[in-house]
Coordinates of C-alpha atoms in Angstrom, one line a residue:
X1 CA 136.3 257.9 -27.6
X2 CA 138.5 255.6 -29.6
X3 CA 137.3 252.9 -32.0
X4 CA 139.4 249.9 -32.8
X5 CA 139.0 246.8 -35.1
X6 CA 140.4 243.4 -34.1
X7 CA 139.8 239.9 -35.3
X8 CA 139.5 238.1 -32.0
X9 CA 138.6 239.9 -28.8
X10 CA 138.9 238.0 -25.5
X11 CA 137.3 239.5 -22.4
X12 CA 139.4 238.6 -19.3
X13 CA 143.1 237.8 -19.1
X14 CA 142.8 235.0 -16.6
X15 CA 144.1 231.4 -17.1
X16 CA 141.4 230.5 -19.7
X17 CA 142.1 233.3 -22.1
X18 CA 145.8 233.2 -21.5
X19 CA 145.8 229.5 -22.5
X20 CA 143.9 230.4 -25.6
X21 CA 146.4 233.3 -26.4
X22 CA 149.3 230.9 -26.1
X23 CA 147.6 228.4 -28.4
X24 CA 146.9 231.1 -30.9
X25 CA 150.6 232.2 -30.8
X26 CA 151.7 228.6 -31.3
X27 CA 149.2 228.0 -34.1
X28 CA 151.5 229.3 -36.8
X29 CA 148.9 231.8 -38.0
X30 CA 150.5 235.2 -37.6
X31 CA 147.4 236.9 -38.9
X32 CA 145.2 235.4 -36.2
X33 CA 147.8 236.1 -33.5
X34 CA 148.4 239.7 -34.6
X35 CA 144.6 240.3 -34.7
X36 CA 143.9 239.0 -31.2
X37 CA 143.4 241.3 -28.2
X38 CA 142.8 240.4 -24.5
X39 CA 141.1 242.8 -22.1
X40 CA 142.1 242.7 -18.5
X41 CA 140.3 245.0 -16.0
X42 CA 143.1 244.9 -13.5
X43 CA 146.4 246.8 -13.7
X44 CA 148.2 243.4 -14.0
X45 CA 147.4 239.7 -14.0
X46 CA 146.6 238.0 -10.7
X47 CA 145.1 234.5 -10.3
X48 CA 142.3 234.7 -7.6
X49 CA 143.6 238.1 -6.7
X50 CA 141.8 238.5 -3.5
X51 CA 142.6 235.0 -2.1
X52 CA 146.4 235.1 -2.7
X53 CA 147.3 234.3 0.8
X54 CA 151.0 233.4 1.1
X55 CA 150.2 229.8 2.4
X56 CA 147.4 229.0 -0.1
X57 CA 148.1 226.3 -2.6
X58 CA 146.6 225.3 -5.9
X59 CA 144.6 222.1 -5.7
X60 CA 145.5 221.1 -9.2
X61 CA 148.8 219.6 -10.4
X62 CA 151.3 222.1 -12.0
X63 CA 151.4 219.7 -15.0
X64 CA 147.9 221.0 -15.8
X65 CA 149.2 224.4 -16.6
X66 CA 148.2 226.5 -19.6
X67 CA 150.0 224.3 -22.2
X68 CA 151.7 221.1 -21.0
X69 CA 148.8 218.7 -21.8
X70 CA 148.4 220.2 -25.2
X71 CA 152.1 220.9 -26.1
X72 CA 154.7 219.6 -23.5
X73 CA 157.5 221.1 -25.5
X74 CA 156.0 224.6 -25.3
X75 CA 158.2 227.4 -23.9
X76 CA 155.2 228.6 -21.9
X77 CA 155.1 225.7 -19.4
X78 CA 155.2 226.2 -15.7
X79 CA 158.5 224.3 -15.5
X80 CA 160.1 226.6 -18.0
X81 CA 158.8 229.6 -15.9
X82 CA 160.5 228.1 -12.9
X83 CA 163.7 227.5 -14.9
X84 CA 163.7 231.1 -16.1
X85 CA 163.1 232.4 -12.6
X86 CA 166.0 230.3 -11.2
X87 CA 163.7 228.3 -8.9
X88 CA 163.4 224.9 -10.6
X89 CA 165.8 223.0 -8.3
X90 CA 164.1 224.4 -5.2
X91 CA 160.6 223.6 -6.5
X92 CA 161.6 220.0 -7.4
X93 CA 163.0 219.7 -3.9
X94 CA 159.6 220.7 -2.3
X95 CA 158.4 217.3 -3.6
X96 CA 154.9 218.6 -4.5
X97 CA 152.7 218.7 -7.5
X98 CA 150.7 221.6 -5.9
X99 CA 152.5 225.0 -6.2
X100 CA 151.6 228.0 -4.0
X101 CA 148.8 230.0 -5.5
X102 CA 151.0 233.1 -5.6
X103 CA 153.6 231.2 -7.6
X104 CA 151.0 230.0 -10.2
X105 CA 149.8 233.6 -10.3
X106 CA 153.3 234.8 -11.0
X107 CA 153.5 232.2 -13.8
X108 CA 150.4 233.7 -15.5
X109 CA 151.9 237.2 -15.5
X110 CA 155.1 235.7 -16.9
X111 CA 153.1 234.1 -19.7
X112 CA 151.3 237.4 -20.4
X113 CA 154.7 239.2 -20.6
X114 CA 156.2 236.5 -22.8
X115 CA 153.5 236.8 -25.5
X116 CA 155.0 238.2 -28.7
X117 CA 152.0 238.7 -31.0
X118 CA 148.8 238.6 -29.0
X119 CA 148.2 241.9 -27.2
X120 CA 146.8 242.5 -23.7
X121 CA 145.2 245.8 -22.7
X122 CA 145.2 246.4 -19.0
X123 CA 142.7 248.5 -17.0
X124 CA 140.0 247.7 -19.6
X125 CA 136.6 246.6 -18.5
X126 CA 133.7 245.6 -20.9
X127 CA 130.5 247.4 -20.1
X128 CA 128.3 246.2 -22.9
X129 CA 128.4 243.8 -25.9
X130 CA 126.2 244.3 -28.9
X131 CA 125.9 242.2 -32.0
X132 CA 126.7 243.6 -35.4
X133 CA 123.8 242.4 -37.6
X134 CA 123.9 242.4 -41.4
X135 CA 120.9 243.3 -43.6
X136 CA 120.0 239.6 -43.9
X137 CA 119.7 239.4 -40.1
X138 CA 122.9 237.3 -39.6
X139 CA 125.5 238.2 -37.0
X140 CA 128.8 239.4 -38.6
X141 CA 130.6 240.5 -35.5
X142 CA 130.5 242.3 -32.2
X143 CA 130.7 245.8 -30.8
X144 CA 132.1 246.0 -27.3
X145 CA 131.8 249.2 -25.3
X146 CA 134.4 249.7 -22.5
X147 CA 133.7 251.6 -19.3
X148 CA 136.1 254.4 -20.4
X149 CA 134.0 255.0 -23.5
X150 CA 136.2 253.3 -26.1
X151 CA 134.7 250.8 -28.5
X152 CA 136.3 247.7 -29.9
X153 CA 134.8 245.9 -32.9
X154 CA 135.7 242.2 -33.6
X155 CA 134.5 239.3 -35.7
X156 CA 135.0 236.7 -32.9
X157 CA 134.5 237.2 -29.2
X158 CA 135.7 235.0 -26.3
X159 CA 134.1 235.6 -22.9
X160 CA 136.4 234.3 -20.1
X161 CA 135.8 236.6 -17.2
X162 CA 134.3 233.9 -14.9
X163 CA 131.0 233.8 -13.1
X164 CA 129.4 236.5 -11.0
X165 CA 129.7 236.2 -7.2
X166 CA 126.7 234.7 -5.4
X167 CA 125.2 236.5 -2.5
X168 CA 122.4 234.5 -0.8
X169 CA 119.1 236.3 -0.8
X170 CA 118.8 236.2 2.9
X171 CA 121.9 238.3 3.2
X172 CA 121.5 240.6 0.2
X173 CA 119.8 243.4 2.2
X174 CA 122.9 243.9 4.4
X175 CA 124.9 247.1 3.6
X176 CA 128.0 246.7 1.4
X177 CA 130.3 247.8 4.2
X178 CA 129.2 244.8 6.4
X179 CA 129.4 242.1 3.6
X180 CA 132.5 240.8 2.0
X181 CA 132.5 238.1 -0.7
X182 CA 135.6 235.9 -1.1
X183 CA 136.2 237.6 -4.5
X184 CA 136.9 240.8 -2.5
X185 CA 138.6 239.4 0.6
X186 CA 142.1 240.8 0.6
X187 CA 141.2 244.1 -0.8
X188 CA 138.4 244.7 1.7
X189 CA 140.1 243.3 4.8
X190 CA 143.2 245.5 4.2
X191 CA 141.0 248.5 4.8
X192 CA 140.2 247.4 8.4
X193 CA 142.8 248.5 11.1
X194 CA 144.7 245.4 12.1
X195 CA 144.1 245.9 15.8
X196 CA 140.4 246.3 15.6
X197 CA 138.4 243.7 17.6
X198 CA 136.1 242.7 14.9
X199 CA 133.4 240.0 15.4
X200 CA 133.4 238.3 12.1
X201 CA 131.1 235.5 10.7
X202 CA 132.1 233.4 7.7
X203 CA 129.3 231.8 5.8
X204 CA 130.1 228.6 3.8
X205 CA 131.7 225.3 4.1
X206 CA 134.1 224.9 1.2
X207 CA 137.7 226.0 0.4
X208 CA 137.2 229.7 0.0
X209 CA 135.2 230.0 3.2
X210 CA 137.8 228.0 5.2
X211 CA 140.6 230.1 3.8
X212 CA 139.0 233.3 4.9
X213 CA 138.3 231.8 8.3
X214 CA 141.9 230.8 8.7
X215 CA 143.4 234.1 7.2
X216 CA 141.3 236.3 9.6
X217 CA 143.4 235.1 12.5
X218 CA 146.5 236.7 10.9
X219 CA 144.8 239.6 9.1
X220 CA 142.8 240.7 12.2
X221 CA 144.5 239.2 15.2
X222 CA 142.1 240.8 17.7
X223 CA 139.0 239.4 15.9
X224 CA 136.6 236.7 17.1
X225 CA 135.6 234.4 14.2
X226 CA 132.6 232.1 13.8
X227 CA 132.2 229.9 10.7
X228 CA 128.7 228.8 9.8
X229 CA 128.4 225.5 8.0
X230 CA 125.0 224.2 6.8
X231 CA 126.2 220.6 6.4
X232 CA 127.2 218.1 9.1
X233 CA 130.7 219.5 9.1
X234 CA 133.8 220.5 7.0
X235 CA 134.8 217.7 4.7
X236 CA 137.6 216.7 2.4
X237 CA 137.5 217.0 -1.3
X238 CA 137.0 213.7 -3.0
X239 CA 140.6 212.9 -4.1
X240 CA 140.3 209.3 -5.3
X241 CA 142.4 208.7 -8.5
X242 CA 139.3 206.9 -9.9
X243 CA 137.1 210.0 -9.4
X244 CA 139.9 212.3 -10.7
X245 CA 139.5 210.6 -14.1
X246 CA 136.4 212.7 -14.5
X247 CA 138.8 215.7 -14.9
X248 CA 140.5 214.1 -17.9
X249 CA 139.9 216.1 -21.0
X250 CA 138.7 212.9 -22.7
X251 CA 135.8 212.8 -20.3
X252 CA 134.5 216.1 -21.7
X253 CA 133.5 214.2 -24.9
X254 CA 131.6 211.5 -23.0
X255 CA 129.9 214.1 -20.8
X256 CA 128.9 216.4 -23.7
X257 CA 127.3 213.5 -25.6
X258 CA 125.3 212.3 -22.6
X259 CA 121.6 213.0 -22.1
X260 CA 120.9 216.3 -20.3
X261 CA 119.2 214.5 -17.3
X262 CA 122.2 212.2 -16.8
X263 CA 124.6 215.2 -17.0
X264 CA 122.7 216.9 -14.3
X265 CA 122.8 213.8 -12.1
X266 CA 126.5 213.5 -12.6
X267 CA 127.2 217.1 -11.7
X268 CA 125.3 216.7 -8.5
X269 CA 127.3 213.6 -7.6
X270 CA 130.6 215.3 -8.4
X271 CA 130.1 218.3 -6.0
X272 CA 132.5 217.0 -3.5
X273 CA 135.3 216.8 -6.1
X274 CA 135.4 220.6 -6.1
X275 CA 132.7 222.7 -4.6
X276 CA 131.7 221.3 -1.3
X277 CA 135.0 220.3 0.4
X278 CA 138.5 221.3 1.4
X279 CA 141.9 220.1 0.4
X280 CA 142.8 217.4 3.0
X281 CA 146.1 219.0 4.2
X282 CA 144.4 222.3 4.7
X283 CA 141.5 220.7 6.6
X284 CA 144.0 219.1 8.9
X285 CA 145.7 222.4 9.5
X286 CA 142.4 224.1 10.3
X287 CA 141.4 221.4 12.8
X288 CA 144.9 221.6 14.5
X289 CA 144.5 225.4 14.9
X290 CA 141.2 224.9 16.7
X291 CA 142.6 222.2 18.8
X292 CA 145.5 224.4 19.9
X293 CA 143.0 227.2 20.8
X294 CA 140.9 224.9 23.0
X295 CA 144.0 223.5 24.8
X296 CA 146.1 226.6 25.1
X297 CA 143.7 229.5 24.5
X298 CA 142.6 232.0 23.8
X299 CA 139.6 230.3 22.1
X300 CA 138.6 233.0 19.6
X301 CA 137.2 230.7 16.8
X302 CA 134.3 228.5 16.4
X303 CA 132.9 226.3 13.6
X304 CA 129.1 225.8 13.9
X305 CA 127.9 222.9 11.8
X306 CA 124.2 222.1 10.9
X307 CA 123.5 225.8 11.1
X308 CA 121.8 228.0 8.5
X309 CA 121.1 231.7 8.3
X310 CA 117.4 232.4 8.0
X311 CA 117.4 236.2 8.6
X312 CA 119.7 239.2 8.6
X313 CA 119.3 242.8 9.7
X314 CA 121.1 245.8 11.1
X315 CA 120.1 246.7 14.7
X316 CA 121.7 249.3 17.0
X317 CA 124.7 249.5 14.7
X318 CA 125.3 245.7 14.7
X319 CA 124.6 242.9 12.2
X320 CA 122.1 240.5 13.6
X321 CA 122.0 237.1 12.0
X322 CA 119.1 234.8 12.8
X323 CA 120.5 231.3 12.9
X324 CA 118.5 228.0 12.7
X325 CA 119.9 224.8 14.2
X326 CA 119.0 222.2 11.6
X327 CA 119.0 219.4 14.3
X328 CA 116.7 221.0 16.8
X329 CA 114.9 223.6 14.6
X330 CA 115.7 226.2 17.3
X331 CA 116.3 229.8 16.1
X332 CA 118.6 232.2 17.9
X333 CA 120.3 235.6 17.0
X334 CA 124.0 236.1 16.6
X335 CA 125.4 239.6 16.7
X336 CA 128.5 240.5 14.8
X337 CA 130.3 243.3 12.9
X338 CA 131.1 241.7 9.6
X339 CA 129.8 238.9 7.4
X340 CA 132.2 237.1 4.9
X341 CA 130.7 235.0 2.2
X342 CA 132.4 231.8 1.0
X343 CA 129.2 231.1 -1.0
X344 CA 130.7 230.7 -4.4
X345 CA 129.4 232.0 -7.7
X346 CA 126.1 232.3 -9.5
X347 CA 125.5 229.1 -11.4
X348 CA 123.8 231.0 -14.3
X349 CA 125.7 232.4 -17.2
X350 CA 127.5 235.8 -16.3
X351 CA 125.3 238.9 -16.5
X352 CA 127.3 240.1 -19.5
X353 CA 126.4 236.9 -21.4
X354 CA 122.7 237.0 -20.3
X355 CA 122.4 240.6 -21.5
X356 CA 124.0 239.7 -24.8
X357 CA 121.6 236.8 -25.2
X358 CA 118.7 239.1 -24.6
X359 CA 119.9 241.4 -27.4
X360 CA 120.2 238.5 -29.7
X361 CA 116.7 237.3 -28.8
X362 CA 118.0 234.0 -27.4
X363 CA 116.0 232.5 -24.6
X364 CA 118.5 229.8 -23.7
X365 CA 122.2 229.9 -24.4
X366 CA 123.5 226.6 -25.9
X367 CA 127.1 225.9 -26.8
X368 CA 128.8 223.5 -29.2
X369 CA 131.5 221.0 -28.2
X370 CA 133.9 223.8 -29.1
X371 CA 132.3 226.2 -26.6
X372 CA 130.8 228.3 -29.3
X373 CA 127.3 229.8 -28.8
X374 CA 124.8 228.4 -31.3
X375 CA 123.8 231.4 -33.5
X376 CA 122.7 229.6 -36.6
X377 CA 124.6 228.6 -39.8
X378 CA 124.5 232.1 -41.3
X379 CA 126.4 233.8 -38.5
X380 CA 129.9 234.9 -39.5
X381 CA 130.7 236.3 -36.1
X382 CA 131.1 233.8 -33.2
X383 CA 131.1 234.1 -29.4
X384 CA 132.9 231.5 -27.3
X385 CA 132.3 231.0 -23.6
X386 CA 135.1 229.8 -21.3
X387 CA 134.6 228.3 -17.8
X388 CA 130.8 228.6 -17.6
X389 CA 129.7 225.5 -19.5
X390 CA 129.6 222.9 -16.7
X391 CA 126.1 221.7 -17.6
X392 CA 127.3 220.6 -21.0
X393 CA 131.1 220.1 -20.6
X394 CA 131.4 218.8 -17.0
X395 CA 132.5 220.1 -13.6
X396 CA 136.1 220.6 -14.8
X397 CA 135.0 223.3 -17.2
X398 CA 135.5 226.0 -14.4
X399 CA 138.9 224.7 -13.4
X400 CA 142.4 224.9 -14.9
X401 CA 142.5 221.1 -15.4
X402 CA 141.2 221.3 -19.0
X403 CA 142.6 224.7 -20.1
X404 CA 145.2 223.3 -22.5
X405 CA 142.9 221.1 -24.4
X406 CA 140.0 223.6 -24.3
X407 CA 142.2 226.2 -25.9
X408 CA 143.0 223.7 -28.6
X409 CA 139.3 223.0 -29.2
X410 CA 138.5 226.7 -29.6
X411 CA 141.5 227.4 -31.7
X412 CA 140.6 224.5 -34.0
X413 CA 137.1 225.9 -34.4
X414 CA 138.4 229.4 -35.0
X415 CA 140.8 228.3 -37.7
X416 CA 138.2 226.1 -39.4
X417 CA 135.6 228.9 -39.5
X418 CA 138.2 231.4 -40.8
X419 CA 139.0 228.9 -43.5
X420 CA 135.3 228.7 -44.3
X421 CA 135.0 225.0 -43.6
X422 CA 133.2 224.9 -40.3
X423 CA 134.0 222.2 -37.7
X424 CA 132.7 220.3 -34.7
X425 CA 135.8 220.4 -32.6
X426 CA 136.6 217.2 -30.7

């Protein structure tokens, strides 16, 4: 077992913590940058690793990369990545603001490789986080135990590993080999022989569910695929330019300062800007695919709207889903081999954060405008949460839209605390 001391430890090397790493490198504080370590559980960096289909696109403009909205002249911009890869002319010629997902993923790995001071450790997964408490009861830092037995001690901790996958209770009793969440899609599907005639059911009505539904036709060309949608049907994201102003970094200030009950109402009204819809071009492609099947055959796909799963079991080696038609109330069984979940992520704080809160004796985790968990004025060690603060910072908090400005906010708070002044970052 090895023990290491660092100043700032960031769990996860996805877009959020990479944006922070770049901000730290560009801060001019060599001490802070040299003392920062990112942990990445994978062997490399992939954005949405298991949904990197070759045709999948980002729904967010490339100008909302890790740095541009904070520092347009940074060498870490997406455009500079394209320039260094020799693809800038071709990308401009595509005439789009929405790069392929694999290309944005390649950009993230390029950023990671281009860091000069901040270190990334691959194949490292945090198993447990414990506070280091002084004699006066104040938190002075953190002790992070890795799954390989190593320990890392730090003063400041940044948790940016995302939320935990959500498995609906009604499906949770199904065996693991019959259930695939979108966070596992490509890895798990690759284990199934391509010529196997699988009867697959996709549960969910948003982008990840639709992408799996579409991809199955290529990944398992002998499969029959049914998509179950609880709502009236698949719908577009809200893409109004007026609504999109809710994703401006400046809106975070307004949202954070609003009453809790108003914030909750706004989040509910904003669902169709991100969680409950599909990108319009992809929705059109999906409908066209189903149209071709009906006209030319074979018709191996079906989208069933107003349908919910009310029961699930294994019977005679098959998965049996009990489906309820919301219009008629009628219940009927559907037999299949595999269930795929496009059901999103647990809205609660990640399990790692909840367990840490329990060790700190905190009943409810609250964060400052700078995304720092409130631990009291005496705490010298801080923990920052990235991408899981929608209830206080708005729906954009889980997206790449605000990464550049959020990294500035956290950096400002880090530097102020290290200087001993304290700050409410704005």
